[in-house]
Tab-separated table of C-alpha atoms in Angstrom:
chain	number	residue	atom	x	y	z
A	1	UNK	CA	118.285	257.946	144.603
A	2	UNK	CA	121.331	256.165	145.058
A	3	UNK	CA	122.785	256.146	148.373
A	4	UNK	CA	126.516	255.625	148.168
A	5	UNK	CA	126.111	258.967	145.519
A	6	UNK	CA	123.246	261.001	147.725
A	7	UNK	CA	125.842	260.670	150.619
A	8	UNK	CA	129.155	260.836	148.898
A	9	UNK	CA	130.264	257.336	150.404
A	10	UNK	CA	133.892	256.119	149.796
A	11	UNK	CA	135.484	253.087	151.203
A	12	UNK	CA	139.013	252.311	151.813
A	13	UNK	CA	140.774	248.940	153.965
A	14	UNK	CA	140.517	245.951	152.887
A	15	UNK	CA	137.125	244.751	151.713
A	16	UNK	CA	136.699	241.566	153.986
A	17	UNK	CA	137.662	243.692	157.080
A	18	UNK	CA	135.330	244.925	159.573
A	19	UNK	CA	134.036	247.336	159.033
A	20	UNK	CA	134.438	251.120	160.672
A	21	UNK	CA	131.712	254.141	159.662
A	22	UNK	CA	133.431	257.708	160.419
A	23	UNK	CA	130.870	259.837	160.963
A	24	UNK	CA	131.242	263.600	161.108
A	25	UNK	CA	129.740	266.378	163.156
A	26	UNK	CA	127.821	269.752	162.066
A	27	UNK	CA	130.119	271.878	159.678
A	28	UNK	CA	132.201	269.288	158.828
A	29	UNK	CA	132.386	266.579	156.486
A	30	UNK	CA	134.204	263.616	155.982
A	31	UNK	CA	137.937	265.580	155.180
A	32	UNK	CA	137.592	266.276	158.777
A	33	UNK	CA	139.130	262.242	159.121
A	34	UNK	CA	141.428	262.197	156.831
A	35	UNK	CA	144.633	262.301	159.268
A	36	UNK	CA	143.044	258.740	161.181
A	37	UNK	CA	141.947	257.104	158.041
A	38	UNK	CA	145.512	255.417	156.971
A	39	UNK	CA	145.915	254.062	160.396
A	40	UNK	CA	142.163	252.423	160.868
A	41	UNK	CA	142.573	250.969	156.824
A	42	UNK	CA	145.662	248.781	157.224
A	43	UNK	CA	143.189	246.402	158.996
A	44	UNK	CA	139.253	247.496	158.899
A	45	UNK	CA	136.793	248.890	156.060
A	46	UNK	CA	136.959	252.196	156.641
A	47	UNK	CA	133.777	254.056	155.422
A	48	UNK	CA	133.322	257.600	155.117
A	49	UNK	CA	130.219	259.494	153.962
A	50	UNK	CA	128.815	263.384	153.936
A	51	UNK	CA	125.343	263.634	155.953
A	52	UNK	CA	122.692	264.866	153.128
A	53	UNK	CA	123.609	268.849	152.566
A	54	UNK	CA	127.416	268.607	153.792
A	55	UNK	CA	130.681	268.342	151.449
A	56	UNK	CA	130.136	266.036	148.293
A	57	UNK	CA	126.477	265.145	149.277
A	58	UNK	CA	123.732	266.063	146.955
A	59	UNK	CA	122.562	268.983	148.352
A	60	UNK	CA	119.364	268.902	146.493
A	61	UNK	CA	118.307	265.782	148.269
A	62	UNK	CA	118.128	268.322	151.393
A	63	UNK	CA	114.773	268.769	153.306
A	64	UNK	CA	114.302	271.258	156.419
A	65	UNK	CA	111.787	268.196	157.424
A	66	UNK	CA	113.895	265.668	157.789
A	67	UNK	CA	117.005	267.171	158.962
A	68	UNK	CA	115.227	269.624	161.923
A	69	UNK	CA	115.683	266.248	164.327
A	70	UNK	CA	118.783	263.798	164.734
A	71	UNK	CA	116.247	260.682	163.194
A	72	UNK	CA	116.887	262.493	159.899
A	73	UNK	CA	120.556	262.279	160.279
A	74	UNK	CA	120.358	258.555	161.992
A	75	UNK	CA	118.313	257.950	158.743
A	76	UNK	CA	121.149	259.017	156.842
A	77	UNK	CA	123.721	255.820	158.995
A	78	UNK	CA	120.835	253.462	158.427
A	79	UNK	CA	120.616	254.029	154.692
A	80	UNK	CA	124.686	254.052	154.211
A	81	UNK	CA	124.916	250.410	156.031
A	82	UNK	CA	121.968	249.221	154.346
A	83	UNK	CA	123.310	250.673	150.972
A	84	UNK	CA	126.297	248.397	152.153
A	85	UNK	CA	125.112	245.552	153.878
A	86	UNK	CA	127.041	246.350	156.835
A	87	UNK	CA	127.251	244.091	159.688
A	88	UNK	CA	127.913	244.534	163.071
A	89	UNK	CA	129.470	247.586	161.914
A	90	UNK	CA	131.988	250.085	164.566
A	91	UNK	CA	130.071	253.957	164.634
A	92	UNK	CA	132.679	256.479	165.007
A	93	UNK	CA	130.712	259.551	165.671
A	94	UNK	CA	132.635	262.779	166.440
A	95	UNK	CA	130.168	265.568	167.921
A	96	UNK	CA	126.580	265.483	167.405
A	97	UNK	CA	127.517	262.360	165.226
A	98	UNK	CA	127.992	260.399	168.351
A	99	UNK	CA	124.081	261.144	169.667
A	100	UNK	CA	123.264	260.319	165.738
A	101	UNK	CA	125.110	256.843	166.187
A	102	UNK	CA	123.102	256.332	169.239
A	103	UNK	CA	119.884	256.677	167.462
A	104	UNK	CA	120.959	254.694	164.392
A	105	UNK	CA	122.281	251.733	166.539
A	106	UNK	CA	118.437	251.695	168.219
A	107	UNK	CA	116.862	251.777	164.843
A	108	UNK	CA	119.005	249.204	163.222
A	109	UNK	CA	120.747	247.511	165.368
A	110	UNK	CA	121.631	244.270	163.400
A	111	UNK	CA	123.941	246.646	161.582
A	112	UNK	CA	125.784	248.571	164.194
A	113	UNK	CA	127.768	246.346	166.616
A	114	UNK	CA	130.056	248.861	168.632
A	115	UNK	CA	130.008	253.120	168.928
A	116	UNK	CA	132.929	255.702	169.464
A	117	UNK	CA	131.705	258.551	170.812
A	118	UNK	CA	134.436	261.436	170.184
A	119	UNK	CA	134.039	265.043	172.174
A	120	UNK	CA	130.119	263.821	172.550
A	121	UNK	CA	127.602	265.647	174.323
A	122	UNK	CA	123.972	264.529	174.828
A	123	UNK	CA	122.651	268.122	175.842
A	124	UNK	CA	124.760	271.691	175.323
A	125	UNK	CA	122.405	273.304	178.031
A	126	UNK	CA	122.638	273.171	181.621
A	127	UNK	CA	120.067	271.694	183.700
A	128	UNK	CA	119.485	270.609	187.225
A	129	UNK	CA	122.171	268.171	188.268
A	130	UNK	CA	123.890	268.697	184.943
A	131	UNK	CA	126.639	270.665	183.328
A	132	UNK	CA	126.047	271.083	179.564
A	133	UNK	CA	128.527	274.095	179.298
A	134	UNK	CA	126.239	277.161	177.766
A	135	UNK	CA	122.820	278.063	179.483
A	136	UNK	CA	119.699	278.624	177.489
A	137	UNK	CA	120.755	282.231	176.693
A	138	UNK	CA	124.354	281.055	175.391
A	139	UNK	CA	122.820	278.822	173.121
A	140	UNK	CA	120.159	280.989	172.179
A	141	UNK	CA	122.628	283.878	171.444
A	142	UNK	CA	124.946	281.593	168.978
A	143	UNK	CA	122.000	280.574	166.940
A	144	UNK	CA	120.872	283.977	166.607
A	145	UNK	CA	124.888	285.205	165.471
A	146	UNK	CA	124.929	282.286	163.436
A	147	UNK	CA	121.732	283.088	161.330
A	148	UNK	CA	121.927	286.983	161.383
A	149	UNK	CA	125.751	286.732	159.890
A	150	UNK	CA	126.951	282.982	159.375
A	151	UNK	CA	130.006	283.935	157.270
A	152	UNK	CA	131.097	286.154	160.724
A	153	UNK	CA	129.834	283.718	163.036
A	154	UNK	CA	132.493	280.853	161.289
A	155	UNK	CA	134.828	283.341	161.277
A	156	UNK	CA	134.566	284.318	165.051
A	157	UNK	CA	133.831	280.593	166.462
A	158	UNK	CA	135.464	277.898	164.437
A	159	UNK	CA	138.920	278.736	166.015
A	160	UNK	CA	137.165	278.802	169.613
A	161	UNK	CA	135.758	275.114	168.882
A	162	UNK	CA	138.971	273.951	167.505
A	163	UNK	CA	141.058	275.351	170.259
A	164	UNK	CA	144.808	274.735	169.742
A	165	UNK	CA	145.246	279.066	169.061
A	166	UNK	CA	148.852	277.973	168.857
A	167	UNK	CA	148.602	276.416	165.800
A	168	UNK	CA	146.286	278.726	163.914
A	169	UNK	CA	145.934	276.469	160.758
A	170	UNK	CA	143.861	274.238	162.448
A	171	UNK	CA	140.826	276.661	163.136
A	172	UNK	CA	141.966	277.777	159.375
A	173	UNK	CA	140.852	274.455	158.507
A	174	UNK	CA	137.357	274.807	160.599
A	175	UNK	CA	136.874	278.259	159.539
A	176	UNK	CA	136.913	276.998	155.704
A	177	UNK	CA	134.697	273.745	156.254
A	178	UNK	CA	132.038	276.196	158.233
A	179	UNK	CA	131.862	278.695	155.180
A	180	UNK	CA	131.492	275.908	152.627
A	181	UNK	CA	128.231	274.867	153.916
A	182	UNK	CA	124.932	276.607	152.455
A	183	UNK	CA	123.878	279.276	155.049
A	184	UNK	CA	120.175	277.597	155.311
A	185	UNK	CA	121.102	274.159	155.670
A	186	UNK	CA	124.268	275.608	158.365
A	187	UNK	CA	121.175	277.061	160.179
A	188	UNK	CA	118.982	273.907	160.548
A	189	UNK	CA	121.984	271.764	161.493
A	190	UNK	CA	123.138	274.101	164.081
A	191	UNK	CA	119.285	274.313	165.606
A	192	UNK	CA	119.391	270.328	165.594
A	193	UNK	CA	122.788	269.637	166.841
A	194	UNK	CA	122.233	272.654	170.238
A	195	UNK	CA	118.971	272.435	170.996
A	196	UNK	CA	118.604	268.133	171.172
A	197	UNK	CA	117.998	266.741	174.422
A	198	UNK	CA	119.465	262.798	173.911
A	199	UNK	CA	119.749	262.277	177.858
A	200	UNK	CA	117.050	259.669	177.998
A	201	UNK	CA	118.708	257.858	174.634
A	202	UNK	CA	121.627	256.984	176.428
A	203	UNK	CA	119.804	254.688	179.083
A	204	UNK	CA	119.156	253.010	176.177
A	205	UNK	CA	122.678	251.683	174.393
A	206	UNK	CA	123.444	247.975	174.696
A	207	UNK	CA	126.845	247.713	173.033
A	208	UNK	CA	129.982	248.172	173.768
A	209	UNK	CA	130.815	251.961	173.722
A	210	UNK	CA	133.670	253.877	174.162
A	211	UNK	CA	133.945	257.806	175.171
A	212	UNK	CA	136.417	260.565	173.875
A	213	UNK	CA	136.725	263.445	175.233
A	214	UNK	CA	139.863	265.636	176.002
A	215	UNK	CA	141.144	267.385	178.637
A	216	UNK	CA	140.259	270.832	177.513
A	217	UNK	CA	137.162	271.740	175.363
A	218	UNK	CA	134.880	274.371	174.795
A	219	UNK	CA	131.719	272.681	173.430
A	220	UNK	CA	132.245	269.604	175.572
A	221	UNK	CA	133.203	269.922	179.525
A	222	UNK	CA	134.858	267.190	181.109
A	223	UNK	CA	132.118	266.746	182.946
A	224	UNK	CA	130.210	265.774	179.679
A	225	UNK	CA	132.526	262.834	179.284
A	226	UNK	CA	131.788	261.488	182.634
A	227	UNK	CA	128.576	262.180	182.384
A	228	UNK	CA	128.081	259.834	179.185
A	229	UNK	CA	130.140	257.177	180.706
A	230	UNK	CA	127.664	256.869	183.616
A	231	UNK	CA	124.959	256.963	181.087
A	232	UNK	CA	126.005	253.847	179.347
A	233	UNK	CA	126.174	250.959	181.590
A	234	UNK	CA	128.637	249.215	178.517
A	235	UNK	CA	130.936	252.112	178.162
A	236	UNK	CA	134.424	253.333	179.038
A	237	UNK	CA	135.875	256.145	178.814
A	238	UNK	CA	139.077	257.576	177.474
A	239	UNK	CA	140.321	261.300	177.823
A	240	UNK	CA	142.896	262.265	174.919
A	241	UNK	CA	145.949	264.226	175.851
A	242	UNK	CA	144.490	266.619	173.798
A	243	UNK	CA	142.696	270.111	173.770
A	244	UNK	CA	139.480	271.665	171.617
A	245	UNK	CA	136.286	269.857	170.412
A	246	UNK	CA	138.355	268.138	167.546
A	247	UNK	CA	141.122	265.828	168.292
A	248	UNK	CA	140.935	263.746	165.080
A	249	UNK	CA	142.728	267.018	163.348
A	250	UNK	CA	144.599	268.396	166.785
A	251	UNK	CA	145.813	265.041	167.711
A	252	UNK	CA	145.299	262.412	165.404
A	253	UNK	CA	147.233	259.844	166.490
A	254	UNK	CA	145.702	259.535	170.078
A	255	UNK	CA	142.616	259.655	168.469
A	256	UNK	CA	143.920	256.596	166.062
A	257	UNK	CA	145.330	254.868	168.802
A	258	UNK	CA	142.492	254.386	171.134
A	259	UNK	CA	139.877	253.753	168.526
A	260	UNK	CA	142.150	250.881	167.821
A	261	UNK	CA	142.740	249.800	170.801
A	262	UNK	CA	138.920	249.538	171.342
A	263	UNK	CA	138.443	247.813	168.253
A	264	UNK	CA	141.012	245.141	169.113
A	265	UNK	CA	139.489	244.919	172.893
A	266	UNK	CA	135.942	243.923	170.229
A	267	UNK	CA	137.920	240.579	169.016
């Protein structure tokens, strides 16, 4: 199957630029980037795509298999920058994306050069020595919502992930990209993306990284961010004026702005 279709990949910027992969997290797909886009294409090759079973992606190419680890999803970056011949390439991932990025980058590193890693977190559970923001029980109590009533659970949580309750069109916007997903495939992705452990992955990036996070969010501490940035000996991090888990929506041009400064810090 073709790639570029399987994935719904579109590319904007100018074709010689290089080259930027948006990457988005679970419930999402790439719509979610919309408000950065114009400001990354001016100068880079901006390329979007729907992981397998998310927006314009063909859901039949779906398999509980694959997609009940993050490798299915890094398989999913590998095959869009092979279907591209992407060099060298910058992986923004917002989310779980970011721990997918990781993964990819490891597994094909020739084609990822560089990672953005917005409202990240390797681990949602707390452990010893580490704050993940939700204990065992949390996390065992939102999966267990989500698959009893998902349509309810979007409902009830999108707005509490986007944050911003001021502006109420923004976890509107969640609410609607939640309830467009197929309730099965919602419930694999959500097992995936809060019960991975990608700790030990992080000892492992070699390129230059930088860390989002913002100063208030409900999925990802502060103390995530920091954590990260300890993690990855090549990293830097970057808090957004900015509250909830998605500032590419809630503040779009902070987000913009220091993915582009990074990228011009890469020259």
């Amino acid at each position: 199957m073709d790639t570029r279709r399987r994935n719904n990949v579109t590319v904007s910027g100018p074709v010689d630029g290089p080259a930027v992969v948006l990457a988005h997290g679970f419930g999402c797909d790439q719509n979610m980037w919309r408000l950065v886009v114009p400001a990354l294409a001016e100068r880079y090759r901006v390329v979007l795509f729907d992981y397998v079973g998310c927006g314009g992606s063909d859901a039949a190419a779906w398999s509980e298999e694959r997609y009940s680890s993050l490798d299915g999803y890094a398989r999913d970056v590998a095959d869009v920058c092979e279907a591209l011949d992407l060099r060298d390439a910058v992986f923004v991932g917002h989310s779980v994306s970011a721990m997918v990025g990781v993964l990819a980058a490891e597994s094909v590193p020739e084609r990822i050069g560089a990672l953005v890693m917005v409202t990240s977190s390797p681990c949602y559970i707390d452990d010893d020595g580490y704050r993940g923001g939700f204990s065992a029980e949390d996390i065992e109590e939102l999966l267990a919502a989500l698959e009893s009533n998902y349509l309810g659970w979007s409902s009830a949580m999108a707005p509490v992930i986007m944050g911003n309750p001021d502006r109420p069109e923004l976890g509107r916007e969640l609410t609607n990209s939640f309830c467009a997903m197929d309730p099965e495939i919602a419930r694999v992705f959500a097992r995936t993306t809060f019960l991975s452990d990608s700790r030990e992955d992080l000892k492992r990036v070699t390129v230059p990284t930088l860390v989002l996070d913002c100063t208030q969010d409900a999925i990802a501490p502060r103390e995530v961010g920091e954590y990260v940035r300890a993690s990855i000996p090549s990293s830097r991090l970057v808090t957004l004026d900015a509250t909830g888990h998605c500032p590419q929506l809630s503040a779009p041009e902070a987000a913009a702005e220091a993915v582009l400064a990074f990228l011009t810090g890469l020259r």
